[in-house]
PDB file of C-alpha atoms in Angstrom:
ATOM      1  CA  ASP P   1     168.605 151.584 102.325  1.00 62.00           C
ATOM      2  CA  ALA P   2     171.062 150.953 105.124  1.00 80.00           C
ATOM      3  CA  GLY P   3     170.950 147.480 106.540  1.00 93.00           C
ATOM      4  CA  VAL P   4     171.511 146.409 110.110  1.00 96.00           C
ATOM      5  CA  ILE P   5     174.706 148.015 111.340  1.00 97.00           C
ATOM      6  CA  GLN P   6     176.874 146.351 113.940  1.00 97.00           C
ATOM      7  CA  SER P   7     180.018 147.606 115.601  1.00 96.00           C
ATOM      8  CA  PRO P   8     182.744 146.770 116.084  1.00 97.00           C
ATOM      9  CA  ARG P   9     183.344 144.244 113.332  1.00 96.00           C
ATOM     10  CA  HIS P  10     186.130 142.640 115.310  1.00 96.00           C
ATOM     11  CA  GLU P  11     186.943 142.808 119.012  1.00 96.00           C
ATOM     12  CA  VAL P  12     189.896 141.265 120.767  1.00 97.00           C
ATOM     13  CA  THR P  13     190.181 141.697 124.495  1.00 96.00           C
ATOM     14  CA  GLU P  14     191.533 140.012 127.555  1.00 96.00           C
ATOM     15  CA  MET P  15     189.599 137.816 129.886  1.00 96.00           C
ATOM     16  CA  GLY P  16     187.825 139.749 132.609  1.00 96.00           C
ATOM     17  CA  GLN P  17     187.304 142.886 130.545  1.00 96.00           C
ATOM     18  CA  GLU P  18     183.899 144.320 129.785  1.00 97.00           C
ATOM     19  CA  VAL P  19     182.766 143.998 126.184  1.00 97.00           C
ATOM     20  CA  THR P  20     179.992 146.012 124.564  1.00 98.00           C
ATOM     21  CA  LEU P  21     178.589 145.148 121.164  1.00 98.00           C
ATOM     22  CA  ARG P  22     176.378 147.616 119.359  1.00 98.00           C
ATOM     23  CA  CYS P  23     173.578 147.339 116.858  1.00 98.00           C
ATOM     24  CA  LYS P  24     171.501 149.747 114.827  1.00 97.00           C
ATOM     25  CA  PRO P  25     168.447 148.029 113.325  1.00 97.00           C
ATOM     26  CA  ILE P  26     166.809 148.912 110.051  1.00 95.00           C
ATOM     27  CA  SER P  27     164.596 151.949 110.444  1.00 94.00           C
ATOM     28  CA  GLY P  28     160.981 150.969 110.920  1.00 92.00           C
ATOM     29  CA  HIS P  29     161.726 147.462 112.128  1.00 93.00           C
ATOM     30  CA  ASN P  30     160.222 146.861 115.542  1.00 90.00           C
ATOM     31  CA  SER P  31     161.808 143.512 116.380  1.00 92.00           C
ATOM     32  CA  LEU P  32     165.488 143.080 117.181  1.00 95.00           C
ATOM     33  CA  PHE P  33     167.362 139.851 117.802  1.00 95.00           C
ATOM     34  CA  TRP P  34     170.819 138.976 119.143  1.00 97.00           C
ATOM     35  CA  TYR P  35     172.369 135.667 118.038  1.00 96.00           C
ATOM     36  CA  ARG P  36     175.629 133.942 118.839  1.00 97.00           C
ATOM     37  CA  GLN P  37     177.368 131.635 116.370  1.00 96.00           C
ATOM     38  CA  THR P  38     179.984 129.079 117.401  1.00 95.00           C
ATOM     39  CA  MET P  39     181.308 125.950 115.761  1.00 90.00           C
ATOM     40  CA  MET P  40     180.044 123.790 118.587  1.00 90.00           C
ATOM     41  CA  ARG P  41     176.555 125.207 119.047  1.00 90.00           C
ATOM     42  CA  GLY P  42     175.776 126.826 115.713  1.00 91.00           C
ATOM     43  CA  LEU P  43     173.449 129.838 115.657  1.00 93.00           C
ATOM     44  CA  GLU P  44     171.685 130.459 118.949  1.00 92.00           C
ATOM     45  CA  LEU P  45     169.163 133.137 119.786  1.00 93.00           C
ATOM     46  CA  LEU P  46     170.261 135.002 122.892  1.00 95.00           C
ATOM     47  CA  ILE P  47     167.504 137.564 123.321  1.00 95.00           C
ATOM     48  CA  TYR P  48     164.943 139.435 121.313  1.00 92.00           C
ATOM     49  CA  PHE P  49     163.102 142.694 121.690  1.00 94.00           C
ATOM     50  CA  ASN P  50     159.786 143.864 120.356  1.00 91.00           C
ATOM     51  CA  ASN P  51     159.111 147.595 120.411  1.00 92.00           C
ATOM     52  CA  ASN P  52     162.227 148.030 122.582  1.00 93.00           C
ATOM     53  CA  VAL P  53     160.923 145.621 125.243  1.00 93.00           C
ATOM     54  CA  PRO P  54     162.781 142.358 125.932  1.00 93.00           C
ATOM     55  CA  ILE P  55     160.370 139.537 125.112  1.00 91.00           C
ATOM     56  CA  ASP P  56     162.483 136.420 125.554  1.00 90.00           C
ATOM     57  CA  ASP P  57     165.934 136.306 127.141  1.00 92.00           C
ATOM     58  CA  SER P  58     165.947 132.579 127.808  1.00 90.00           C
ATOM     59  CA  GLY P  59     168.927 132.161 125.494  1.00 91.00           C
ATOM     60  CA  MET P  60     171.179 134.481 127.481  1.00 93.00           C
ATOM     61  CA  PRO P  61     173.798 132.079 128.832  1.00 87.00           C
ATOM     62  CA  GLU P  62     174.647 133.688 132.151  1.00 86.00           C
ATOM     63  CA  ASP P  63     174.203 136.758 134.275  1.00 91.00           C
ATOM     64  CA  ARG P  64     177.418 138.046 132.757  1.00 95.00           C
ATOM     65  CA  PHE P  65     175.404 138.780 129.623  1.00 96.00           C
ATOM     66  CA  SER P  66     173.004 141.687 129.449  1.00 97.00           C
ATOM     67  CA  ALA P  67     171.220 143.458 126.603  1.00 97.00           C
ATOM     68  CA  LYS P  68     169.445 146.756 126.352  1.00 96.00           C
ATOM     69  CA  MET P  69     167.419 148.613 123.777  1.00 97.00           C
ATOM     70  CA  PRO P  70     167.018 152.183 125.014  1.00 96.00           C
ATOM     71  CA  ASN P  71     165.295 153.307 121.812  1.00 94.00           C
ATOM     72  CA  ALA P  72     164.098 151.978 118.479  1.00 93.00           C
ATOM     73  CA  SER P  73     167.388 152.656 116.723  1.00 94.00           C
ATOM     74  CA  PHE P  74     169.978 151.236 119.099  1.00 96.00           C
ATOM     75  CA  SER P  75     170.746 148.124 121.095  1.00 98.00           C
ATOM     76  CA  THR P  76     173.721 146.858 123.053  1.00 98.00           C
ATOM     77  CA  LEU P  77     174.873 143.452 124.185  1.00 98.00           C
ATOM     78  CA  LYS P  78     177.276 143.568 127.093  1.00 97.00           C
ATOM     79  CA  ILE P  79     179.452 140.863 128.590  1.00 97.00           C
ATOM     80  CA  GLN P  80     180.988 141.572 131.981  1.00 96.00           C
ATOM     81  CA  PRO P  81     183.319 139.975 132.884  1.00 95.00           C
ATOM     82  CA  SER P  82     184.253 138.288 129.623  1.00 96.00           C
ATOM     83  CA  GLU P  83     185.650 134.745 129.440  1.00 96.00           C
ATOM     84  CA  PRO P  84     187.469 132.860 126.653  1.00 96.00           C
ATOM     85  CA  ARG P  85     184.400 130.673 126.065  1.00 95.00           C
ATOM     86  CA  ASP P  86     182.472 133.782 125.042  1.00 96.00           C
ATOM     87  CA  SER P  87     184.565 133.935 121.873  1.00 97.00           C
ATOM     88  CA  ALA P  88     182.146 133.718 118.955  1.00 97.00           C
ATOM     89  CA  VAL P  89     180.511 135.730 116.204  1.00 97.00           C
ATOM     90  CA  TYR P  90     177.611 137.776 117.517  1.00 98.00           C
ATOM     91  CA  PHE P  91     174.887 138.766 115.081  1.00 97.00           C
ATOM     92  CA  CYS P  92     172.184 141.329 115.414  1.00 97.00           C
ATOM     93  CA  ALA P  93     169.089 141.031 113.228  1.00 95.00           C
ATOM     94  CA  SER P  94     165.929 143.064 112.833  1.00 94.00           C
ATOM     95  CA  SER P  95     162.548 142.514 111.251  1.00 91.00           C
ATOM     96  CA  PRO P  96     159.233 144.285 110.856  1.00 88.00           C
ATOM     97  CA  GLY P  97     157.831 141.590 113.130  1.00 73.00           C
ATOM     98  CA  GLN P  98     154.962 140.769 110.825  1.00 66.00           C
ATOM     99  CA  GLY P  99     154.020 137.538 109.161  1.00 62.00           C
ATOM    100  CA  ASP P 100     156.540 136.214 106.747  1.00 66.00           C
ATOM    101  CA  GLN P 101     158.847 139.201 106.866  1.00 79.00           C
ATOM    102  CA  PRO P 102     162.326 137.757 107.276  1.00 86.00           C
ATOM    103  CA  GLN P 103     164.989 138.871 109.667  1.00 90.00           C
ATOM    104  CA  HIS P 104     167.763 140.978 108.192  1.00 93.00           C
ATOM    105  CA  PHE P 105     171.174 140.353 109.679  1.00 95.00           C
ATOM    106  CA  GLY P 106     174.092 142.630 110.336  1.00 95.00           C
ATOM    107  CA  ASP P 107     177.588 141.592 109.365  1.00 95.00           C
ATOM    108  CA  GLY P 108     178.312 140.326 112.861  1.00 96.00           C
ATOM    109  CA  THR P 109     180.996 141.057 115.434  1.00 97.00           C
ATOM    110  CA  ARG P 110     183.785 138.536 115.768  1.00 97.00           C
ATOM    111  CA  LEU P 111     184.704 138.502 119.442  1.00 97.00           C
ATOM    112  CA  SER P 112     187.920 136.942 120.685  1.00 97.00           C
ATOM    113  CA  ILE P 113     188.575 136.732 124.413  1.00 97.00           C
ATOM    114  CA  LEU P 114     192.185 135.921 125.229  1.00 95.00           C
TER     115      LEU P 114
ATOM    116  CA  ALA K   1     160.255 122.133 121.389  1.00 79.00           C
ATOM    117  CA  GLN K   2     160.822 123.168 117.826  1.00 88.00           C
ATOM    118  CA  THR K   3     163.786 121.707 116.007  1.00 93.00           C
ATOM    119  CA  VAL K   4     165.443 122.008 112.616  1.00 96.00           C
ATOM    120  CA  THR K   5     167.688 119.241 111.314  1.00 97.00           C
ATOM    121  CA  GLN K   6     170.132 119.405 108.442  1.00 97.00           C
ATOM    122  CA  SER K   7     171.598 115.953 108.033  1.00 96.00           C
ATOM    123  CA  GLN K   8     174.199 116.828 105.405  1.00 97.00           C
ATOM    124  CA  PRO K   9     177.239 118.548 106.942  1.00 96.00           C
ATOM    125  CA  GLU K  10     178.777 119.015 103.508  1.00 97.00           C
ATOM    126  CA  MET K  11     177.712 118.692  99.894  1.00 97.00           C
ATOM    127  CA  SER K  12     179.650 119.043  96.670  1.00 97.00           C
ATOM    128  CA  VAL K  13     178.378 119.937  93.208  1.00 97.00           C
ATOM    129  CA  GLN K  14     179.934 120.458  89.810  1.00 97.00           C
ATOM    130  CA  GLU K  15     179.563 123.930  88.390  1.00 97.00           C
ATOM    131  CA  ALA K  16     176.402 124.198  86.230  1.00 97.00           C
ATOM    132  CA  GLU K  17     174.885 121.101  87.831  1.00 97.00           C
ATOM    133  CA  THR K  18     171.969 120.853  90.255  1.00 98.00           C
ATOM    134  CA  VAL K  19     172.197 120.103  93.961  1.00 98.00           C
ATOM    135  CA  THR K  20     169.579 119.575  96.664  1.00 98.00           C
ATOM    136  CA  LEU K  21     170.134 120.396 100.326  1.00 98.00           C
ATOM    137  CA  SER K  22     167.920 118.626 102.849  1.00 98.00           C
ATOM    138  CA  CYS K  23     166.122 120.018 105.866  1.00 98.00           C
ATOM    139  CA  THR K  24     163.546 118.541 108.207  1.00 98.00           C
ATOM    140  CA  TYR K  25     161.823 120.279 111.064  1.00 97.00           C
ATOM    141  CA  ASP K  26     159.448 119.709 113.891  1.00 95.00           C
ATOM    142  CA  THR K  27     156.865 122.087 115.268  1.00 92.00           C
ATOM    143  CA  SER K  28     153.496 121.840 116.934  1.00 90.00           C
ATOM    144  CA  GLU K  29     152.303 125.083 115.385  1.00 88.00           C
ATOM    145  CA  SER K  30     150.114 125.150 112.312  1.00 85.00           C
ATOM    146  CA  ASP K  31     151.211 128.586 111.159  1.00 86.00           C
ATOM    147  CA  TYR K  32     154.916 129.077 110.596  1.00 91.00           C
ATOM    148  CA  TYR K  33     157.470 130.123 108.026  1.00 93.00           C
ATOM    149  CA  LEU K  34     160.560 128.476 106.659  1.00 95.00           C
ATOM    150  CA  PHE K  35     163.689 130.095 105.318  1.00 95.00           C
ATOM    151  CA  TRP K  36     166.990 129.265 103.740  1.00 97.00           C
ATOM    152  CA  TYR K  37     169.894 131.558 104.547  1.00 97.00           C
ATOM    153  CA  LYS K  38     173.296 131.559 102.871  1.00 97.00           C
ATOM    154  CA  GLN K  39     176.478 132.416 104.756  1.00 96.00           C
ATOM    155  CA  PRO K  40     179.526 132.923 102.509  1.00 95.00           C
ATOM    156  CA  PRO K  41     183.043 133.201 103.943  1.00 91.00           C
ATOM    157  CA  SER K  42     182.402 136.902 104.479  1.00 89.00           C
ATOM    158  CA  ARG K  43     180.024 135.623 107.238  1.00 91.00           C
ATOM    159  CA  GLN K  44     177.049 137.712 106.106  1.00 91.00           C
ATOM    160  CA  MET K  45     173.695 135.988 106.573  1.00 94.00           C
ATOM    161  CA  ILE K  46     171.844 136.362 103.286  1.00 94.00           C
ATOM    162  CA  LEU K  47     168.236 135.357 102.795  1.00 94.00           C
ATOM    163  CA  VAL K  48     167.910 132.957  99.859  1.00 96.00           C
ATOM    164  CA  ILE K  49     164.254 131.967  99.871  1.00 95.00           C
ATOM    165  CA  ARG K  50     161.217 131.743 102.147  1.00 93.00           C
ATOM    166  CA  GLN K  51     158.076 129.643 102.312  1.00 93.00           C
ATOM    167  CA  GLU K  52     154.808 130.180 104.143  1.00 90.00           C
ATOM    168  CA  ALA K  53     153.508 126.952 105.655  1.00 90.00           C
ATOM    169  CA  TYR K  54     149.952 127.675 104.562  1.00 88.00           C
ATOM    170  CA  LYS K  55     150.963 127.910 100.902  1.00 86.00           C
ATOM    171  CA  GLN K  56     151.087 124.656  98.993  1.00 84.00           C
ATOM    172  CA  GLN K  57     152.977 126.114  96.077  1.00 90.00           C
ATOM    173  CA  ASN K  58     156.721 125.753  96.353  1.00 93.00           C
ATOM    174  CA  ALA K  59     158.650 129.019  96.446  1.00 92.00           C
ATOM    175  CA  THR K  60     161.079 129.857  93.654  1.00 92.00           C
ATOM    176  CA  GLU K  61     163.720 132.577  93.369  1.00 92.00           C
ATOM    177  CA  ASN K  62     165.609 132.418  90.089  1.00 95.00           C
ATOM    178  CA  ARG K  63     167.921 129.378  90.322  1.00 97.00           C
ATOM    179  CA  PHE K  64     166.735 128.535  93.834  1.00 97.00           C
ATOM    180  CA  SER K  65     163.602 126.555  94.574  1.00 97.00           C
ATOM    181  CA  VAL K  66     162.241 124.555  97.453  1.00 97.00           C
ATOM    182  CA  ASN K  67     160.425 121.265  97.802  1.00 96.00           C
ATOM    183  CA  PHE K  68     158.081 121.812 100.730  1.00 95.00           C
ATOM    184  CA  GLN K  69     156.411 118.671 102.031  1.00 95.00           C
ATOM    185  CA  LYS K  70     154.303 119.820 104.970  1.00 93.00           C
ATOM    186  CA  ALA K  71     153.067 116.406 106.069  1.00 92.00           C
ATOM    187  CA  ALA K  72     156.597 115.066 106.095  1.00 95.00           C
ATOM    188  CA  LYS K  73     157.934 118.285 107.647  1.00 95.00           C
ATOM    189  CA  SER K  74     160.545 118.512 104.963  1.00 96.00           C
ATOM    190  CA  PHE K  75     161.905 121.657 103.327  1.00 96.00           C
ATOM    191  CA  SER K  76     164.689 121.006 100.837  1.00 97.00           C
ATOM    192  CA  LEU K  77     166.528 123.590  98.744  1.00 98.00           C
ATOM    193  CA  LYS K  78     167.355 122.965  95.108  1.00 98.00           C
ATOM    194  CA  ILE K  79     170.049 125.029  93.426  1.00 98.00           C
ATOM    195  CA  SER K  80     170.042 124.774  89.645  1.00 97.00           C
ATOM    196  CA  ASP K  81     172.908 125.708  87.337  1.00 97.00           C
ATOM    197  CA  SER K  82     175.279 125.963  90.306  1.00 97.00           C
ATOM    198  CA  GLN K  83     177.800 128.776  90.213  1.00 97.00           C
ATOM    199  CA  LEU K  84     181.097 129.241  92.014  1.00 96.00           C
ATOM    200  CA  GLY K  85     179.506 132.061  93.997  1.00 96.00           C
ATOM    201  CA  ASP K  86     177.010 129.616  95.468  1.00 97.00           C
ATOM    202  CA  ALA K  87     179.750 128.091  97.615  1.00 97.00           C
ATOM    203  CA  ALA K  88     178.795 128.851 101.208  1.00 97.00           C
ATOM    204  CA  MET K  89     177.171 127.505 104.347  1.00 97.00           C
ATOM    205  CA  TYR K  90     173.433 127.112 103.960  1.00 98.00           C
ATOM    206  CA  PHE K  91     171.133 127.275 106.965  1.00 97.00           C
ATOM    207  CA  CYS K  92     167.550 126.162 107.108  1.00 97.00           C
ATOM    208  CA  ALA K  93     165.440 128.070 109.624  1.00 96.00           C
ATOM    209  CA  LEU K  94     161.954 127.881 111.102  1.00 94.00           C
ATOM    210  CA  MET K  95     160.087 130.938 112.344  1.00 91.00           C
ATOM    211  CA  ASP K  96     157.144 130.465 114.640  1.00 80.00           C
ATOM    212  CA  SER K  97     154.440 132.825 115.821  1.00 78.00           C
ATOM    213  CA  SER K  98     156.870 134.531 118.172  1.00 76.00           C
ATOM    214  CA  TYR K  99     159.008 135.552 115.165  1.00 78.00           C
ATOM    215  CA  LYS K 100     161.992 133.708 116.629  1.00 83.00           C
ATOM    216  CA  LEU K 101     164.224 131.864 114.170  1.00 89.00           C
ATOM    217  CA  ILE K 102     165.347 128.327 114.956  1.00 92.00           C
ATOM    218  CA  PHE K 103     168.319 127.351 112.805  1.00 95.00           C
ATOM    219  CA  GLY K 104     169.632 124.026 111.628  1.00 96.00           C
ATOM    220  CA  SER K 105     173.297 123.152 111.962  1.00 95.00           C
ATOM    221  CA  GLY K 106     174.057 124.107 108.384  1.00 96.00           C
ATOM    222  CA  THR K 107     175.317 122.435 105.215  1.00 97.00           C
ATOM    223  CA  ARG K 108     178.578 123.491 103.638  1.00 97.00           C
ATOM    224  CA  LEU K 109     178.239 123.588  99.854  1.00 98.00           C
ATOM    225  CA  LEU K 110     181.353 123.183  97.744  1.00 98.00           C
ATOM    226  CA  VAL K 111     181.199 124.030  94.030  1.00 97.00           C
ATOM    227  CA  ARG K 112     183.758 122.329  91.795  1.00 96.00           C
ATOM    228  CA  PRO K 113     184.861 124.301  88.718  1.00 94.00           C
TER     229      PRO K 113
END
């Protein structure tokens, strides 16, 4: 079975550019999560969706960040305009959203904003 | 607010020995789940073990086991017969009824050959 697929694996771009991170959850999973990992703040939940609907976006740091889930098999996290402090590893995870079913993580996107 | 605390930034163990990683948490919910995730240098987040709060029996997965003390809100991970491949960051996580994961700050495990 394919796991959670994220692209790109690495992204290097200049400050001010728009960045789009992509995620394909595991088929059949109805919950999708976006996390950010930095040395200073560790793993933080940015936003999560249930059945394609955003449930909690309280972790989204600023209006520069936006996330969408147009269908059950695809989600994007967009940063516009990007800033150097956005540099981090961004993880997408999905789960069946039931009981003790754990979240399955993608391999992450390492984002570097110059 | 729910919190997860890992007080050991780094631990070291001799290959084939046993090591215990500590985790404490705080939650007002009665129904929740606890997890340990491993993050090797490849940065993948790999599920190691999970525990349902309503189960008194400690979870075990091969060389990995937990000591779950619900009253003390403690959830430690024991790794037996440590192997070089166990070297990684280990994260303790709490999942509440919203299915959100709250992570601790992590413990870096070094395995000495």
